[in-house]
PDB file of C-alpha atoms in Angstrom:
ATOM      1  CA  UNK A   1     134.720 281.621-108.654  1.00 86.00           C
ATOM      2  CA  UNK A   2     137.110 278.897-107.147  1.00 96.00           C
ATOM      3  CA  UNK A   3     139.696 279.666-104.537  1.00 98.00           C
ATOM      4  CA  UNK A   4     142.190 278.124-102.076  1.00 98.00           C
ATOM      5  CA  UNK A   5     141.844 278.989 -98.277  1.00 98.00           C
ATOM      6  CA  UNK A   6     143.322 277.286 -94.771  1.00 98.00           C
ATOM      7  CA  UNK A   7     143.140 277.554 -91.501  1.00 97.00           C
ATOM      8  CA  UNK A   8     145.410 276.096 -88.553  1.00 98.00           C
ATOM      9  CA  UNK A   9     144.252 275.293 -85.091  1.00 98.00           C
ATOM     10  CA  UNK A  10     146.592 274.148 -82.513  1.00 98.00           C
ATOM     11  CA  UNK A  11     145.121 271.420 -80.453  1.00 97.00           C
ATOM     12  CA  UNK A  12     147.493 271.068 -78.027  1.00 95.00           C
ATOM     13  CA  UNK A  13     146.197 274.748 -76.662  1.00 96.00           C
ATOM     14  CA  UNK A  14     142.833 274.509 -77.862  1.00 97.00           C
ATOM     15  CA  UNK A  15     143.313 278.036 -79.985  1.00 97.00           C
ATOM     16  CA  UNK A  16     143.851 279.094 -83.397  1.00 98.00           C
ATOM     17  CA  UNK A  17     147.465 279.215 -84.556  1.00 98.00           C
ATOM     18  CA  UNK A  18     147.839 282.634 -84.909  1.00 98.00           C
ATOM     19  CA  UNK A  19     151.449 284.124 -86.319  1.00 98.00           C
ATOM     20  CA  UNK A  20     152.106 280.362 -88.293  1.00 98.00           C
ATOM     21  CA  UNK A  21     154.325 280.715 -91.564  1.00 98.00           C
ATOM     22  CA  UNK A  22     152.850 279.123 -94.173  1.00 98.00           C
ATOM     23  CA  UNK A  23     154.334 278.593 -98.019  1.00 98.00           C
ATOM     24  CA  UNK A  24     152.468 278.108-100.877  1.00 98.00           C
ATOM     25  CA  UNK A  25     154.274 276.095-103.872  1.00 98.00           C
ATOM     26  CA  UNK A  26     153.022 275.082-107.542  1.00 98.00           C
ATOM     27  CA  UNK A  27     154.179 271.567-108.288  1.00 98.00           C
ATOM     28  CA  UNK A  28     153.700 270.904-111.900  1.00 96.00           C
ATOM     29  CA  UNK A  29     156.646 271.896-114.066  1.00 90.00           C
ATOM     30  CA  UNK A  30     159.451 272.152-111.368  1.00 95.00           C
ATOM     31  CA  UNK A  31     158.825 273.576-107.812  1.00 97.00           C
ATOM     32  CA  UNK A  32     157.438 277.252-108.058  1.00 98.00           C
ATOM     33  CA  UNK A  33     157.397 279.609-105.138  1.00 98.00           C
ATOM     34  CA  UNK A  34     154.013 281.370-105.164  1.00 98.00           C
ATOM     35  CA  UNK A  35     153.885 283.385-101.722  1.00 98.00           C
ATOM     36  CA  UNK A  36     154.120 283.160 -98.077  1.00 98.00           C
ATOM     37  CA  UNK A  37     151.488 284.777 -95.851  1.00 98.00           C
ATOM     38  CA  UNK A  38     151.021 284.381 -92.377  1.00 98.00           C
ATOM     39  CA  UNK A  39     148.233 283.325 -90.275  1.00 98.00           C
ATOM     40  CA  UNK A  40     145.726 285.830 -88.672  1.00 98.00           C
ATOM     41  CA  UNK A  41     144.747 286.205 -84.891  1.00 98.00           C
ATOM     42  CA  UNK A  42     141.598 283.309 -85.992  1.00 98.00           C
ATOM     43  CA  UNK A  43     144.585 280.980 -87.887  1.00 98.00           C
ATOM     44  CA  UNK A  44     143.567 281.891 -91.294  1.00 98.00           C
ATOM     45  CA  UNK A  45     145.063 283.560 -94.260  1.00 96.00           C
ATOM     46  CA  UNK A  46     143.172 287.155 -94.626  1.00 96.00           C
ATOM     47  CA  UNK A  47     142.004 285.757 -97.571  1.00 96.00           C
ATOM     48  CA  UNK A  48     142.102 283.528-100.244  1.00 98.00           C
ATOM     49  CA  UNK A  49     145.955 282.151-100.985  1.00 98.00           C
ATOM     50  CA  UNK A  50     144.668 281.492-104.922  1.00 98.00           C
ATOM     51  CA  UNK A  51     141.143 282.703-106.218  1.00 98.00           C
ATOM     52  CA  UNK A  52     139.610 283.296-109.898  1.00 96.00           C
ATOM     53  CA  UNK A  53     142.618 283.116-112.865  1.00 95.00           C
ATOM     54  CA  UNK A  54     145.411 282.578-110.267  1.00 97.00           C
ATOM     55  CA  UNK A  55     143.603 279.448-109.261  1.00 97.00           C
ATOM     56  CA  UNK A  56     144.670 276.642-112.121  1.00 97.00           C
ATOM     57  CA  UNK A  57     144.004 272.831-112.310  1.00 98.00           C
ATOM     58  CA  UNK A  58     147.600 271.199-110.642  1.00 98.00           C
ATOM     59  CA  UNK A  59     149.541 269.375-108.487  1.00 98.00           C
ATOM     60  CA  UNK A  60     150.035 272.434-104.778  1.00 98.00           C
ATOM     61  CA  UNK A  61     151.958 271.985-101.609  1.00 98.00           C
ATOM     62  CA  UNK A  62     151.290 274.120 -98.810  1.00 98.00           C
ATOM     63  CA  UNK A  63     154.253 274.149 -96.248  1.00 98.00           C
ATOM     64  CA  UNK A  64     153.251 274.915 -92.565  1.00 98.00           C
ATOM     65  CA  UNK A  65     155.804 276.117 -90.551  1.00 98.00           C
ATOM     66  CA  UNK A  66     154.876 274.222 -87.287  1.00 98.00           C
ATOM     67  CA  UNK A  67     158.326 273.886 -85.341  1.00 97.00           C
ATOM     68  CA  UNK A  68     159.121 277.370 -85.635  1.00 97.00           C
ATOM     69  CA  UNK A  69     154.856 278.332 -84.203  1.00 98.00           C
ATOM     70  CA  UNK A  70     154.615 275.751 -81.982  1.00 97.00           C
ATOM     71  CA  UNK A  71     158.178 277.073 -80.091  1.00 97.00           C
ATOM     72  CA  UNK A  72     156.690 280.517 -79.973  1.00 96.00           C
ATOM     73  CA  UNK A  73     153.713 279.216 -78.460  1.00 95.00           C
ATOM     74  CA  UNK A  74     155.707 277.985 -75.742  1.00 95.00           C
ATOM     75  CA  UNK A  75     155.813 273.983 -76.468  1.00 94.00           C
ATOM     76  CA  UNK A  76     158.418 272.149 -74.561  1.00 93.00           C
ATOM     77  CA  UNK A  77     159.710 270.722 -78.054  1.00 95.00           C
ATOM     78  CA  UNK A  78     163.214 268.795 -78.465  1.00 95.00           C
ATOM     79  CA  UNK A  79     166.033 269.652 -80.742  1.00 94.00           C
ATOM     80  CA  UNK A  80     165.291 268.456 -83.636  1.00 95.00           C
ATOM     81  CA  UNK A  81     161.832 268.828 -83.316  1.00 95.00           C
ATOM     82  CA  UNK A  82     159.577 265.729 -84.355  1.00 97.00           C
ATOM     83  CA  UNK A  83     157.499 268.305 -86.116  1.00 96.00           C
ATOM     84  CA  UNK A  84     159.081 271.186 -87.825  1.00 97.00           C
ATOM     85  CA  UNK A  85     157.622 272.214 -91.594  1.00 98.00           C
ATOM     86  CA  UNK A  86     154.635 270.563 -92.682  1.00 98.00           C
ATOM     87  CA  UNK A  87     154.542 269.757 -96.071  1.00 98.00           C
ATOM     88  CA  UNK A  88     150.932 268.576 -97.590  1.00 98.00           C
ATOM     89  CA  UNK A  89     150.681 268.178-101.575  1.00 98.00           C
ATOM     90  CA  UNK A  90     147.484 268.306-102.950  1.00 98.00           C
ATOM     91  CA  UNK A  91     144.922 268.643-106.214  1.00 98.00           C
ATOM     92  CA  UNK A  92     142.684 271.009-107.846  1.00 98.00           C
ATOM     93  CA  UNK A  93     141.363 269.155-110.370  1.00 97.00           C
ATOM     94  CA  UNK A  94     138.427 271.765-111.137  1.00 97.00           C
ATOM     95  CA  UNK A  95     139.843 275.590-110.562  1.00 97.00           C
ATOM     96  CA  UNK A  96     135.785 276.661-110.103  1.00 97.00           C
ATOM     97  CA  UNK A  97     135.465 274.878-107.132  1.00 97.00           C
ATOM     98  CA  UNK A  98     136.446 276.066-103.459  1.00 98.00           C
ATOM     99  CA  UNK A  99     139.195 274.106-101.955  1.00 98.00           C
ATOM    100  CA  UNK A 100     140.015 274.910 -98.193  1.00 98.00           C
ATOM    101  CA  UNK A 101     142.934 272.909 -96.942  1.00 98.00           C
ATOM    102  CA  UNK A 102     142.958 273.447 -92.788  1.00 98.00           C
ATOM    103  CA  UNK A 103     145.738 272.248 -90.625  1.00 98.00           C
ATOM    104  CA  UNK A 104     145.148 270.091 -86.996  1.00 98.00           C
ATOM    105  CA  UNK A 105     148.317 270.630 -85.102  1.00 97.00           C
ATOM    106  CA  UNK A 106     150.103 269.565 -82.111  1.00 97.00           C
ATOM    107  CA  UNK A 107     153.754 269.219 -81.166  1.00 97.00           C
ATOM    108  CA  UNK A 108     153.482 265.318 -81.925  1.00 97.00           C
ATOM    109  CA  UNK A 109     150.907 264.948 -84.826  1.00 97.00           C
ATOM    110  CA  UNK A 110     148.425 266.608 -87.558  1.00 98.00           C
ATOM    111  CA  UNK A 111     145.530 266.002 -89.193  1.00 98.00           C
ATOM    112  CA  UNK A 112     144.252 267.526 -92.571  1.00 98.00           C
ATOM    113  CA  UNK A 113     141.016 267.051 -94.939  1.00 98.00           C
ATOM    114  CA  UNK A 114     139.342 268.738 -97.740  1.00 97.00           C
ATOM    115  CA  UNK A 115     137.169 271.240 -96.268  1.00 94.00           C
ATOM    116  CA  UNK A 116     134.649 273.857 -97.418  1.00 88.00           C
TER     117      UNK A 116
END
């Protein structure tokens, strides 16, 4: 059964990114709201963010709310921040698969890949 997971660790501090907004969007056909969870004390979602029927071939963009995490966290950050939400479009081009999309972050950069 396929399903969409993530997972955010904060570099900067060496932890997970625990308490980080994140919104989940369906692209195709207009922007869709689909939900907003937030992450656990290990920087995931307590579970999947799409599995089984919910899970459809399209276009996604997860927005991580970094700025907002990364000030509770204690990061010196300026005003405007260089980072505030994270937006990171991606493709499930075969709903049976899993497709975990984690997030690197720091106050100054981020990193993402496919994972499993």
């Amino acid at each position: 059964m396929g399903r969409l997971t993530t997972h955010v660790l904060d570099t900067a501090s060496g932890k997970p990114a625990a308490g980080l907004k994140i919104e989940l969007y369906m692209l195709d056909g207009g922007t869709v709201y689909l939900k907003t969870i937030h992450t656990n004390s290990d920087g995931r979602a307590d579970g999947p963010l799409l599995e089984g029927t919910e899970l459809a071939r399209g276009h996604y963009e997860l927005r991580f709310h970094a700025g907002d995490y990364l000030r509770r966290a204690g990061a010196d950050l300026p005003e405007p921040a260089f980072l505030d939400v994270i937006p990171i479009r991606f493709g499930i081009a075969d709903p049976s698969q899993h497709y975990h999309v984690p997030l690197l972050l720091s106050p100054y950069g981020y990193s993402t890949y496919r994972g499993s």
